[in-house]
Amino acid sequence: MSEANGETMLSSSFLFLAALQLTTTLAVSQFDWETLDAGTTLKWTPCYQGFQCTLLQVPLDYTAPTGSNASIAIVRLPSAAPKSEYRGPLLFNPGGPGSSGVDAIVQNGAAFATIFGSEFDIVGFDPRGISYSTPHISFFNTDVERELTIPSNPNIVYPSINASSDALARELAHWQLLGKLAVARDEGGYLQHMTTDNIARDMLRITEAFGFGKLQYWGVSYGSVLGATFASLFPDKVGRLIIDGVLDMDGYYHANSTSQMTETDTALQTFFDSCVAAGPARCAFHAPNASAIATNLAALTTRIRAQPVAAVTPAAHGIVDFDALRNALLAALFAPYDSFPPLAQALADLAAGNASAMYTLNAPPPFACGAPRSSANPLESYMTIACGDAAPVADDLASLRAFYEAATSVSSFADLLASTRVVCSGWKIHREGRFQGPIGARNTSFPLLIVGNTVDPVTPLAGAVKAVQAFPGSVLLTLDAIGHTSLTAPSRCIYGYFREYFVNGTLPALGTVCPADAVLFADGRKGNATASGTPPKR
Ligand SMILES: *[C@@H]1O[C@H](CO)[C@@H](O)[C@H](O)[C@H]1NC(C)=O
Ligand SMILES: *[C@@H]1O[C@H](CO)[C@@H](O)[C@H](O)[C@H]1NC(C)=O
Ligand SMILES: *[C@@H]1O[C@H](CO)[C@@H](O)[C@H](O)[C@H]1NC(C)=O
Ligand SMILES: *[C@@H]1O[C@H](CO)[C@@H](O)[C@H](O)[C@H]1NC(C)=O
Ligand SMILES: *[C@@H]1O[C@H](CO)[C@@H](O)[C@H](O)[C@H]1NC(C)=O
Ligand SMILES: *[C@@H]1O[C@H](CO)[C@@H](O)[C@H](O)[C@H]1NC(C)=O
Ligand SMILES: *[C@@H]1O[C@H](CO)[C@@H](O)[C@H](O)[C@H]1NC(C)=O
Ligand SMILES: *[C@@H]1O[C@H](CO)[C@@H](O)[C@H](O)[C@H]1NC(C)=O
């Protein structure tokens, strides 16, 4: 899927479980949502370019339907098909939790429409609390206060809890600070309602507001939790439902990321192996064999740990330290077809003493007072939803250290990925009676299509296999690719099955494996994870 200029449009993100990186250079906030009034019917207003926007009123608390409301920001790329062929809304969730579905569809809706067909409205919505939806999840009074408390350094999304002897204790204190702030600033007690079960209820309201009874949905990464939760709560409201890059739902609902890490090191090994195969012209961090590359990387990491390096570029400046380097590695594993060549270049430059490329690999524009910022507040949204969903986590240092140490036997990335549990140990707002799993339904009104990659660094295939067992009749479709969710690489084969599923209700044969239309290090500068998005003739 690519834009006309050939830049890859879809790539995996650095934010916890989000799968879509929203290109920061593309201004998507050109529509003023405050000009809209929320209502219980969908009144569409033209927005962005070729899109329509609306705000839907839903109960903040579904057990108190006459109480306060939330408003859900919804965007659609309207169906271009004749009325007789119209098939209603197809909702997309980009992951997180915390990512804006509106931004995702404004950026990718046209590509999605070529995959699924013009019979559908391609619909993005901001889950309650997020971005253009209200009430807005925020623990801070101003953007400056937020910036001073959580500096916007995307080079470090998962601070390593093994970066120093007191790193875990400091992380614990940091997330306790945010958890306490959340409690102190939870006006009207709205945060307890920002949970996945309520987002699923909102999806049913959206579907019904379109005049349809059953959900049509594609969710990636955390979107798999949302889809599986919907199918568990409303098994008879499943029209078509694809979950893609599937989490271990029991792990998610217990803030236990251990089962997410089983393939992270395998994904890193593909970096070493494909770099050797690519040769020095295409892989800048090349060495004659994989173990030599691993050794060089370990030596570089040790060196940076002992002595961080300053980077000054025209766009940004800062320091590449152990945390930044480890996070860059993990981020690259989300979208290897795009990320391995620039990662290799950044590692080679860093080894030669130039930290510029490494520093700018994932950096958005620096914070500026008064500048328009993403209104997604991703860390606050993540903490509120993921931790509000999960069973409470003990917040003593000893049990968190024991959790981390157990996870180190599963992955060398445990120091980064185990931090999600530390985040949740700070969270104290848990609504009684919320859905906490287990997911599953004996008989959904239509079988789920469940998608997993052969090697996914944060949602291993085992999560998809487990979900298939929880929803009898569902079918597993495997993408033979490295990276996070099917968005990691184009695959005409996958697009064909998606379209057949949505349009004709056809499921792939059991055991179907699709090839990816991309190879690692295909091009020295950037990957070739781009494609026309045209569905195949099959
Ligand atoms: C919430 O929305 C419903 C339906 O539109 C409306 O009847 C109700 O008055 C709203 N509640 C508040 C507190 O505004
Ligand atoms: C944690 O850091 C120490 C160095 O301070 C290192 O020796 C150890 O191997 C690291 N542990 C893991 C599991 O990476
Ligand atoms: C986390 O999950 C793993 C299995 O993936 C399990 O072995 C471990 O006991 C769990 N930890 C906690 C604290 O529940
Ligand atoms: C890998 O390459 C290194 C560096 O050239 C060399 O010293 C080492 O013997 C090689 N190892 C293997 C297993 O070929
Ligand atoms: C460092 O690398 C950047 C490219 O990432 C380049 O523009 C810059 O000139 C290099 N700096 C030095 C001192 O070589
Ligand atoms: C499963 O659900 C479908 C549609 O709701 C229904 O037609 C079918 O009879 C159900 N099957 C069983 C075994 O309950
Ligand atoms: C759906 O089925 C129709 C009729 O069997 C067929 O013509 C069409 O090609 C199929 N569409 C897809 C996307 O497979
Ligand atoms: C990517 O490169 C591989 C090998 O060069 C090629 O087979 C594949 O068609 C390319 N994919 C695209 C979408 O260009």
XYZ file of C-alpha atoms and ligand atoms in Angstrom:
650
model
C 0.000 0.000 0.000
C 1.727 3.134 -1.018
C 1.054 6.719 -1.749
C 1.713 8.077 -5.191
C 5.164 9.268 -4.171
C 6.167 5.743 -3.270
C 6.582 6.435 0.432
C 5.318 3.570 2.461
C 2.109 4.577 4.028
C 1.572 1.868 6.541
C 4.225 1.002 8.994
C 4.252 -0.300 12.454
C 4.447 2.009 15.349
C 6.611 2.537 18.317
C 3.741 3.035 20.699
C 3.162 0.033 22.880
C 0.891 -2.150 20.801
C -0.128 0.328 18.160
C 0.346 -0.952 14.661
C 0.025 2.223 12.680
C 2.568 4.971 12.705
C 0.728 8.121 11.884
C 3.035 10.027 9.628
C 3.788 13.164 11.558
C 4.610 15.131 8.424
C 1.087 14.711 7.121
C -1.135 17.226 8.841
C -4.341 15.400 9.597
C -5.796 17.795 12.106
C -7.152 20.182 9.501
C -10.700 19.709 10.638
C -12.173 21.469 13.627
C -14.256 18.851 15.407
C -15.559 21.500 17.801
C -17.782 22.817 15.014
C -19.851 19.605 15.249
C -22.657 18.898 17.710
C -22.938 15.356 19.007
C -26.239 13.602 18.414
C -27.781 10.171 18.542
C -28.090 10.006 14.769
C -25.269 10.330 12.252
C -25.305 13.774 10.650
C -22.382 13.900 8.236
C -20.294 16.985 7.548
C -17.631 17.065 4.817
C -14.153 16.984 6.369
C -10.521 16.502 5.425
C -10.603 15.692 1.688
C -13.293 13.377 0.425
C -14.244 12.297 3.944
C -17.270 12.908 6.148
C -17.257 13.418 9.908
C -19.784 13.169 12.719
C -19.983 12.935 16.509
C -22.174 10.226 18.027
C -23.567 10.559 21.535
C -23.310 7.417 23.678
C -23.799 6.860 27.411
C -20.608 7.354 29.389
C -21.869 4.607 31.696
C -24.022 1.973 29.995
C -25.566 1.026 33.341
C -26.798 4.658 33.697
C -28.056 5.457 30.186
C -29.730 8.708 31.228
C -26.579 10.054 32.866
C -23.605 11.796 31.264
C -22.674 11.122 27.665
C -19.506 10.561 25.735
C -19.202 11.653 22.138
C -17.439 9.457 19.633
C -15.615 11.079 16.720
C -16.318 9.125 13.533
C -14.918 9.623 10.040
C -15.904 7.742 6.916
C -14.680 7.415 3.380
C -18.110 6.904 1.872
C -18.890 3.949 -0.345
C -18.643 4.798 -4.040
C -20.796 1.882 -5.115
C -24.393 2.132 -6.340
C -26.947 1.950 -3.504
C -27.955 -1.576 -4.486
C -24.404 -2.782 -3.816
C -23.849 -0.823 -0.584
C -22.727 -3.076 2.267
C -22.542 -0.662 5.171
C -19.778 0.424 7.525
C -16.472 -1.398 7.959
C -14.906 -0.247 11.217
C -11.145 -0.223 11.728
C -9.119 -0.056 14.945
C -5.394 0.738 14.664
C -4.270 -0.525 18.064
C -2.660 1.053 21.067
C -4.832 1.242 23.068
C -4.641 4.957 22.494
C -4.271 5.363 18.738
C -6.679 7.572 16.822
C -8.863 5.643 14.418
C -9.875 8.908 12.764
C -6.267 9.771 11.888
C -5.654 6.183 10.730
C -8.553 6.295 8.277
C -7.872 9.811 7.033
C -4.390 8.574 6.138
C -5.117 5.044 4.992
C -8.824 4.908 4.131
C -8.271 5.148 0.393
C -5.807 2.247 0.463
C -8.216 0.197 2.558
C -11.047 0.909 0.124
C -9.004 -0.589 -2.712
C -8.559 -3.745 -0.656
C -12.106 -4.181 0.631
C -14.011 -2.614 -2.243
C -16.167 0.416 -2.820
C -19.256 -1.339 -1.406
C -18.242 -0.320 2.107
C -18.027 2.896 4.045
C -14.483 2.734 5.410
C -14.940 3.975 8.973
C -12.507 5.197 11.588
C -13.529 6.242 15.073
C -11.633 7.520 18.049
C -12.380 5.185 20.927
C -13.948 7.002 23.881
C -11.441 9.211 25.637
C -9.045 9.351 22.698
C -8.138 12.233 20.428
C -11.281 13.910 19.016
C -13.732 11.967 21.192
C -14.878 13.402 24.508
C -14.477 13.385 27.458
C -10.795 13.481 26.638
C -8.348 11.371 28.657
C -5.810 13.747 30.151
C -3.999 13.847 33.474
C -2.551 17.319 32.877
C -3.876 20.842 32.904
C -1.707 22.023 30.022
C 0.499 20.592 27.286
C 3.489 22.248 28.923
C 2.771 20.493 32.218
C 2.562 17.200 30.295
C 5.799 17.912 28.432
C 7.628 18.644 31.671
C 6.327 15.449 33.290
C 6.558 13.055 30.323
C 8.965 14.576 27.793
C 7.882 13.655 24.290
C 10.839 11.443 23.519
C 9.618 8.730 21.197
C 13.143 7.357 21.104
C 12.303 5.867 24.471
C 8.824 4.400 24.544
C 9.667 1.437 26.731
C 12.261 2.654 29.242
C 14.554 -0.270 30.030
C 13.947 -1.447 33.560
C 17.486 -2.842 33.522
C 19.192 0.353 32.328
C 20.690 0.897 35.772
C 20.399 -0.642 39.223
C 17.593 1.740 40.217
C 15.808 1.885 36.843
C 12.926 -0.357 37.883
C 12.368 1.506 41.142
C 12.357 4.838 39.286
C 9.917 3.522 36.677
C 7.653 2.331 39.450
C 7.709 5.782 41.057
C 7.113 7.448 37.670
C 3.979 5.428 36.946
C 2.752 5.846 40.503
C 3.038 9.588 39.943
C 0.909 9.362 36.795
C -1.573 7.022 38.481
C -1.972 9.425 41.408
C -2.351 12.394 39.064
C -5.066 10.497 37.193
C -6.986 9.945 40.435
C -6.537 13.577 41.471
C -7.792 14.910 38.134
C -10.516 12.399 37.347
C -13.324 14.950 37.117
C -16.694 13.324 37.650
C -15.108 9.890 37.794
C -15.025 9.502 33.998
C -11.817 7.458 33.741
C -13.377 4.239 35.072
C -15.605 4.129 31.978
C -12.713 4.204 29.509
C -12.500 0.444 29.130
C -12.528 -1.956 26.207
C -15.953 -3.420 26.983
C -17.462 0.068 26.692
C -15.566 0.719 23.463
C -17.093 -2.521 22.146
C -20.556 -1.285 23.203
C -19.837 1.963 21.365
C -18.993 -0.019 18.210
C -22.427 -1.626 18.364
C -24.014 1.833 18.735
C -22.043 3.077 15.730
C -23.128 0.081 13.645
C -26.764 0.554 14.661
C -26.607 4.279 13.937
C -25.632 3.334 10.375
C -28.818 1.265 10.262
C -27.095 -2.111 10.477
C -27.474 -4.838 13.097
C -24.129 -6.588 12.860
C -20.567 -5.365 13.099
C -18.094 -5.440 10.195
C -14.650 -4.892 11.651
C -10.906 -5.164 11.155
C -8.708 -4.633 14.224
C -4.931 -4.864 14.427
C -2.740 -5.342 17.496
C -4.753 -4.062 20.514
C -7.610 -3.930 17.982
C -7.595 -7.730 18.340
C -8.525 -7.339 22.012
C -11.324 -4.959 21.074
C -12.631 -7.318 18.366
C -12.435 -10.426 20.536
C -14.103 -8.599 23.423
C -16.916 -7.484 21.110
C -17.422 -11.054 19.857
C -17.489 -12.324 23.454
C -20.051 -9.733 24.610
C -22.175 -9.764 21.447
C -21.675 -13.117 19.693
C -24.925 -12.660 17.774
C -23.858 -9.240 16.449
C -20.849 -10.452 14.472
C -21.270 -9.710 10.777
C -17.642 -9.958 9.672
C -14.766 -9.672 12.126
C -11.030 -9.837 11.412
C -8.511 -9.732 14.236
C -4.918 -9.357 13.093
C -1.715 -9.379 15.179
C -3.577 -11.123 17.988
C -2.646 -10.705 21.625
C -2.817 -13.412 24.229
C -6.062 -12.144 25.714
C -5.484 -13.670 29.165
C -2.115 -11.943 29.292
C -3.710 -8.640 28.239
C -6.462 -8.807 30.837
C -3.867 -9.535 33.548
C -1.284 -6.921 32.481
C 1.093 -9.807 31.854
C 3.192 -9.242 28.747
C 5.346 -12.362 29.155
C 3.547 -14.297 26.420
C 4.077 -11.391 24.024
C 7.857 -11.827 24.077
C 8.284 -15.377 22.837
C 9.307 -14.388 19.295
C 11.025 -11.053 19.832
C 14.485 -12.604 19.778
C 13.602 -14.677 16.712
C 12.676 -11.429 14.977
C 16.028 -9.904 15.975
C 17.798 -12.975 14.580
C 16.157 -12.268 11.191
C 17.912 -8.894 11.248
C 21.289 -10.599 11.605
C 20.540 -13.295 9.029
C 19.007 -11.010 6.414
C 21.823 -8.499 6.839
C 24.376 -11.201 6.054
C 22.361 -12.314 3.034
C 21.880 -8.746 1.794
C 25.614 -8.017 1.729
C 27.448 -4.808 2.600
C 25.957 -2.775 -0.255
C 22.425 -3.105 1.080
C 23.059 -3.661 4.808
C 25.340 -1.024 6.262
C 25.909 -2.975 9.520
C 27.087 -6.001 7.593
C 29.552 -8.635 8.806
C 30.409 -11.999 7.242
C 28.117 -14.030 9.520
C 25.159 -13.549 11.827
C 27.055 -14.148 15.034
C 29.589 -11.494 14.078
C 26.754 -8.960 13.580
C 25.269 -9.956 16.943
C 28.679 -9.533 18.570
C 29.156 -6.123 16.951
C 25.720 -5.030 18.138
C 26.412 -6.217 21.685
C 29.727 -4.357 21.716
C 28.063 -1.188 20.423
C 25.325 -1.494 23.056
C 27.888 -1.922 25.840
C 29.806 1.084 24.550
C 26.689 3.303 24.391
C 25.633 2.153 27.838
C 28.989 3.273 29.202
C 29.076 6.445 27.131
C 25.936 7.933 25.515
C 26.483 10.060 22.382
C 25.146 13.532 21.581
C 23.264 14.149 18.339
C 22.596 17.529 16.747
C 20.613 17.588 13.529
C 18.784 20.448 11.814
C 15.448 18.992 12.977
C 16.174 17.846 16.507
C 18.861 17.278 19.079
C 19.346 14.982 22.011
C 21.283 12.036 23.340
C 21.454 8.461 22.095
C 21.849 6.295 25.164
C 21.246 2.654 26.058
C 17.475 3.186 26.241
C 17.305 4.935 22.888
C 19.384 2.253 21.182
C 17.395 -0.662 22.651
C 14.105 1.018 21.739
C 15.285 1.644 18.170
C 16.045 -2.054 17.812
C 12.649 -3.108 19.119
C 10.827 -0.535 16.995
C 12.556 -1.810 13.856
C 11.289 -5.326 14.544
C 7.691 -4.084 14.177
C 8.172 -3.300 10.463
C 11.379 -4.934 9.243
C 10.732 -4.586 5.485
C 10.812 -0.823 5.911
C 12.986 -0.463 8.976
C 15.940 -2.818 8.636
C 17.878 -0.816 6.010
C 17.683 2.501 7.907
C 18.342 0.699 11.205
C 21.491 -0.874 9.764
C 22.645 2.523 8.503
C 21.969 4.166 11.872
C 23.886 1.408 13.696
C 26.842 1.737 11.332
C 26.880 5.520 11.756
C 26.620 5.204 15.527
C 29.479 2.704 15.588
C 31.485 5.330 13.656
C 30.592 7.966 16.265
C 27.745 9.726 14.417
C 24.464 9.479 16.358
C 22.347 11.663 14.037
C 20.598 8.923 12.092
C 19.919 6.878 15.221
C 18.488 9.879 17.032
C 16.159 10.818 14.181
C 15.030 7.269 13.317
C 11.753 7.633 15.206
C 11.764 11.258 16.316
C 8.775 13.504 15.653
C 9.196 17.288 15.581
C 10.342 18.571 18.984
C 7.812 20.052 21.366
C 7.059 23.727 20.845
C 4.825 25.864 23.050
C 1.551 26.621 21.359
C 2.226 24.356 18.379
C -0.610 22.015 17.475
C 0.132 18.599 18.902
C -1.410 15.245 18.418
C -4.349 15.271 20.769
C -4.086 11.538 21.283
C -2.087 11.653 24.572
C -1.025 8.088 23.803
C 0.657 7.241 27.097
C -2.238 8.504 29.199
C -4.739 6.718 26.962
C -2.699 3.518 27.086
C -2.464 3.601 30.864
C -6.151 4.409 31.337
C -7.519 1.741 28.996
C -5.022 -1.127 29.225
C -4.572 -0.811 32.981
C -8.256 -0.037 33.602
C -9.159 -3.243 31.747
C -6.685 -5.430 33.604
C -6.852 -7.034 37.009
C -5.077 -4.748 39.501
C -1.305 -5.269 39.666
C 0.575 -5.350 42.959
C 2.745 -2.259 43.210
C 5.588 -3.459 45.386
C 9.074 -3.399 43.952
C 9.863 -6.999 44.909
C 6.984 -8.562 42.963
C 7.682 -6.396 39.910
C 11.330 -7.382 40.028
C 10.352 -11.045 40.281
C 8.041 -10.613 37.282
C 10.806 -8.999 35.250
C 13.349 -11.626 36.232
C 11.009 -14.465 35.247
C 10.427 -12.757 31.895
C 14.168 -12.559 31.186
C 14.141 -16.312 30.632
C 11.633 -15.757 27.792
C 13.271 -12.843 25.976
C 16.307 -10.596 25.989
C 13.794 -7.767 25.403
C 12.106 -8.368 28.770
C 13.721 -5.203 30.143
C 11.602 -3.225 27.656
C 8.455 -5.307 27.244
C 7.928 -6.137 30.923
C 7.574 -2.421 31.589
C 3.892 -2.511 30.595
C 3.225 -4.296 33.878
C 5.082 -1.572 35.757
C 2.835 0.983 34.017
C -0.249 -0.840 35.301
C 1.110 -1.191 38.824
C 0.581 2.572 39.143
C -3.084 2.435 38.064
C -5.764 2.495 40.772
C -9.029 3.055 38.874
C -10.883 -0.186 38.191
C -14.619 -0.234 37.518
C -16.535 -2.955 39.261
C -18.303 -5.275 36.824
C -16.203 -4.478 33.772
C -15.408 -7.254 31.298
C -12.114 -8.930 32.243
C -12.216 -12.025 30.073
C -11.908 -14.803 29.404
C -12.757 -14.081 25.782
C -14.598 -16.595 23.652
C -18.033 -17.574 22.383
C -19.367 -20.935 21.379
C -21.354 -19.688 18.424
C -20.770 -16.299 16.850
C -23.288 -15.250 14.198
C -20.456 -15.326 11.653
C -17.040 -17.015 11.998
C -14.086 -14.781 12.832
C -11.085 -14.510 10.501
C -7.965 -14.576 12.682
C -4.648 -13.423 11.225
C -1.105 -13.918 12.487
C 2.429 -13.589 11.137
C 4.959 -16.406 11.248
C 7.257 -14.159 13.310
C 5.709 -11.241 15.192
C 7.896 -9.486 17.808
C 5.016 -8.534 20.139
C 1.993 -10.628 19.154
C 3.336 -14.123 18.440
C 1.265 -16.529 16.363
C 0.376 -18.448 19.541
C -2.058 -15.637 20.420
C -3.935 -16.179 17.162
C -3.978 -19.952 17.668
C -5.429 -19.478 21.158
C -8.115 -17.111 19.825
C -9.129 -19.661 17.174
C -9.756 -22.150 19.996
C -11.847 -19.608 21.906
C -14.119 -19.001 18.900
C -15.096 -22.363 17.374
C -15.670 -22.035 13.639
C -13.138 -19.236 13.253
C -10.247 -19.746 10.849
C -6.547 -18.907 11.157
C -4.891 -17.202 8.197
C -1.100 -16.988 8.441
C 1.057 -14.380 6.737
C 4.549 -15.699 6.122
C 6.287 -12.518 7.213
C 8.350 -10.913 9.950
C 6.876 -7.972 11.847
C 3.824 -6.794 13.728
C 0.373 -7.457 12.157
C -0.338 -7.979 8.453
C 0.444 -4.293 7.934
C 4.149 -5.208 8.146
C 4.262 -6.130 4.448
C 1.981 -5.989 1.436
C 0.437 -9.309 0.459
C -1.914 -9.631 -2.464
C -2.818 -13.048 -1.132
C -3.935 -11.613 2.235
C -5.880 -8.774 0.575
C -7.675 -11.326 -1.618
C -8.796 -13.354 1.404
C -9.853 -10.208 3.260
C -12.011 -9.132 0.351
C -13.554 -12.562 -0.154
C -14.358 -12.734 3.553
C -16.041 -9.333 3.658
C -17.783 -9.465 0.296
C -18.621 -13.138 -0.181
C -18.345 -14.484 3.351
C -15.768 -17.015 2.202
C -13.174 -18.204 4.712
C -9.748 -19.486 3.684
C -9.110 -23.227 3.863
C -7.684 -24.401 7.176
C -3.913 -24.032 7.272
C -3.713 -21.330 4.598
C -0.391 -19.471 4.565
C 0.016 -16.361 2.425
C 3.364 -15.113 1.134
C 4.413 -11.490 1.649
C 5.137 -9.440 -1.470
C 8.328 -8.030 0.004
C 11.806 -9.143 0.964
C 14.059 -7.921 3.757
C 16.780 -5.501 2.605
C 15.356 -5.520 -0.927
C 16.777 -2.044 -1.372
C 19.710 -0.520 0.484
C 17.972 2.712 1.353
C 14.528 1.551 2.224
C 12.466 -1.568 2.183
C 10.143 -2.493 -0.634
C 7.126 -2.991 1.572
C 4.987 -1.056 -0.847
C 2.271 -2.266 -3.159
C -0.569 -0.939 -5.178
C -3.196 -2.219 -2.797
C -5.181 -3.515 -5.739
C -6.953 -6.693 -4.781
C -5.764 -9.676 -6.767
C -7.864 -11.418 -9.366
C -8.339 -14.817 -7.823
C -27.251 12.099 26.807
O -27.784 11.825 25.540
C -29.149 11.489 25.553
C -29.539 11.091 24.156
O -29.237 12.096 23.262
C -29.949 12.675 26.062
O -31.309 12.304 26.133
C -29.450 13.045 27.439
O -30.083 14.210 27.859
C -27.954 13.292 27.423
N -27.493 13.470 28.782
C -26.904 14.595 29.192
C -26.493 14.624 30.628
O -26.689 15.509 28.451
C 20.917 -6.239 33.250
O 21.989 -5.344 33.272
C 23.218 -5.895 33.718
C 24.267 -4.817 33.704
O 23.976 -3.840 34.644
C 23.627 -7.024 32.827
O 24.805 -7.629 33.340
C 22.535 -8.051 32.780
O 22.848 -9.061 31.846
C 21.224 -7.412 32.354
N 20.176 -8.389 32.465
C 19.464 -8.763 31.424
C 18.501 -9.849 31.680
O 19.575 -8.256 30.331
C 2.664 -14.270 33.289
O 2.421 -15.182 32.247
C 3.352 -16.253 32.198
C 2.987 -17.122 31.007
O 3.097 -16.409 29.827
C 3.299 -17.038 33.473
O 4.284 -18.048 33.442
C 3.563 -16.130 34.646
O 3.380 -16.841 35.834
C 2.606 -14.951 34.628
N 2.979 -14.016 35.679
C 2.104 -13.511 36.537
C 2.635 -12.568 37.556
O 0.940 -13.781 36.494
C 32.160 -14.978 11.701
O 32.876 -13.868 11.269
C 33.900 -13.483 12.158
C 34.443 -12.144 11.700
O 34.810 -12.214 10.364
C 34.933 -14.582 12.252
O 35.950 -14.226 13.137
C 34.248 -15.829 12.725
O 35.156 -16.916 12.692
C 33.062 -16.181 11.870
N 32.322 -17.240 12.531
C 31.807 -18.236 11.857
C 31.009 -19.224 12.643
O 31.964 -18.376 10.660
C 26.275 12.397 10.547
O 25.328 11.737 9.741
C 24.423 12.603 9.090
C 23.435 11.744 8.322
O 22.637 11.036 9.208
C 25.165 13.543 8.180
O 24.250 14.431 7.591
C 26.184 14.301 8.972
O 26.951 15.084 8.086
C 27.093 13.361 9.722
N 27.951 14.130 10.599
C 29.257 14.028 10.563
C 29.999 14.873 11.529
O 29.812 13.264 9.788
C -25.307 -20.599 15.843
O -25.787 -19.312 15.488
C -26.394 -19.261 14.227
C -26.676 -17.809 13.894
O -26.937 -17.049 15.029
C -27.635 -20.126 14.255
O -28.231 -20.112 12.983
C -27.246 -21.546 14.609
O -28.380 -22.340 14.768
C -26.439 -21.596 15.914
N -25.905 -22.926 16.099
C -25.865 -23.511 17.276
C -25.252 -24.879 17.301
O -26.263 -22.970 18.285
C -17.679 -13.360 -4.903
O -18.529 -14.292 -5.499
C -18.953 -13.897 -6.795
C -20.009 -14.897 -7.272
O -19.676 -16.180 -6.862
C -17.756 -13.840 -7.701
O -18.131 -13.445 -8.990
C -16.777 -12.825 -7.153
O -15.587 -12.838 -7.898
C -16.434 -13.134 -5.714
N -15.709 -12.001 -5.190
C -14.603 -12.129 -4.547
C -13.988 -10.884 -4.048
O -14.087 -13.197 -4.371
C 9.820 -6.713 -3.346
O 10.995 -7.342 -3.778
C 10.852 -8.691 -4.116
C 12.208 -9.221 -4.513
O 12.916 -8.269 -5.210
C 9.872 -8.852 -5.276
O 9.685 -10.222 -5.530
C 8.568 -8.246 -4.855
O 7.679 -8.302 -5.930
C 8.775 -6.813 -4.435
N 7.519 -6.321 -3.954
C 7.012 -5.204 -4.399
C 5.689 -4.870 -3.841
O 7.581 -4.478 -5.188
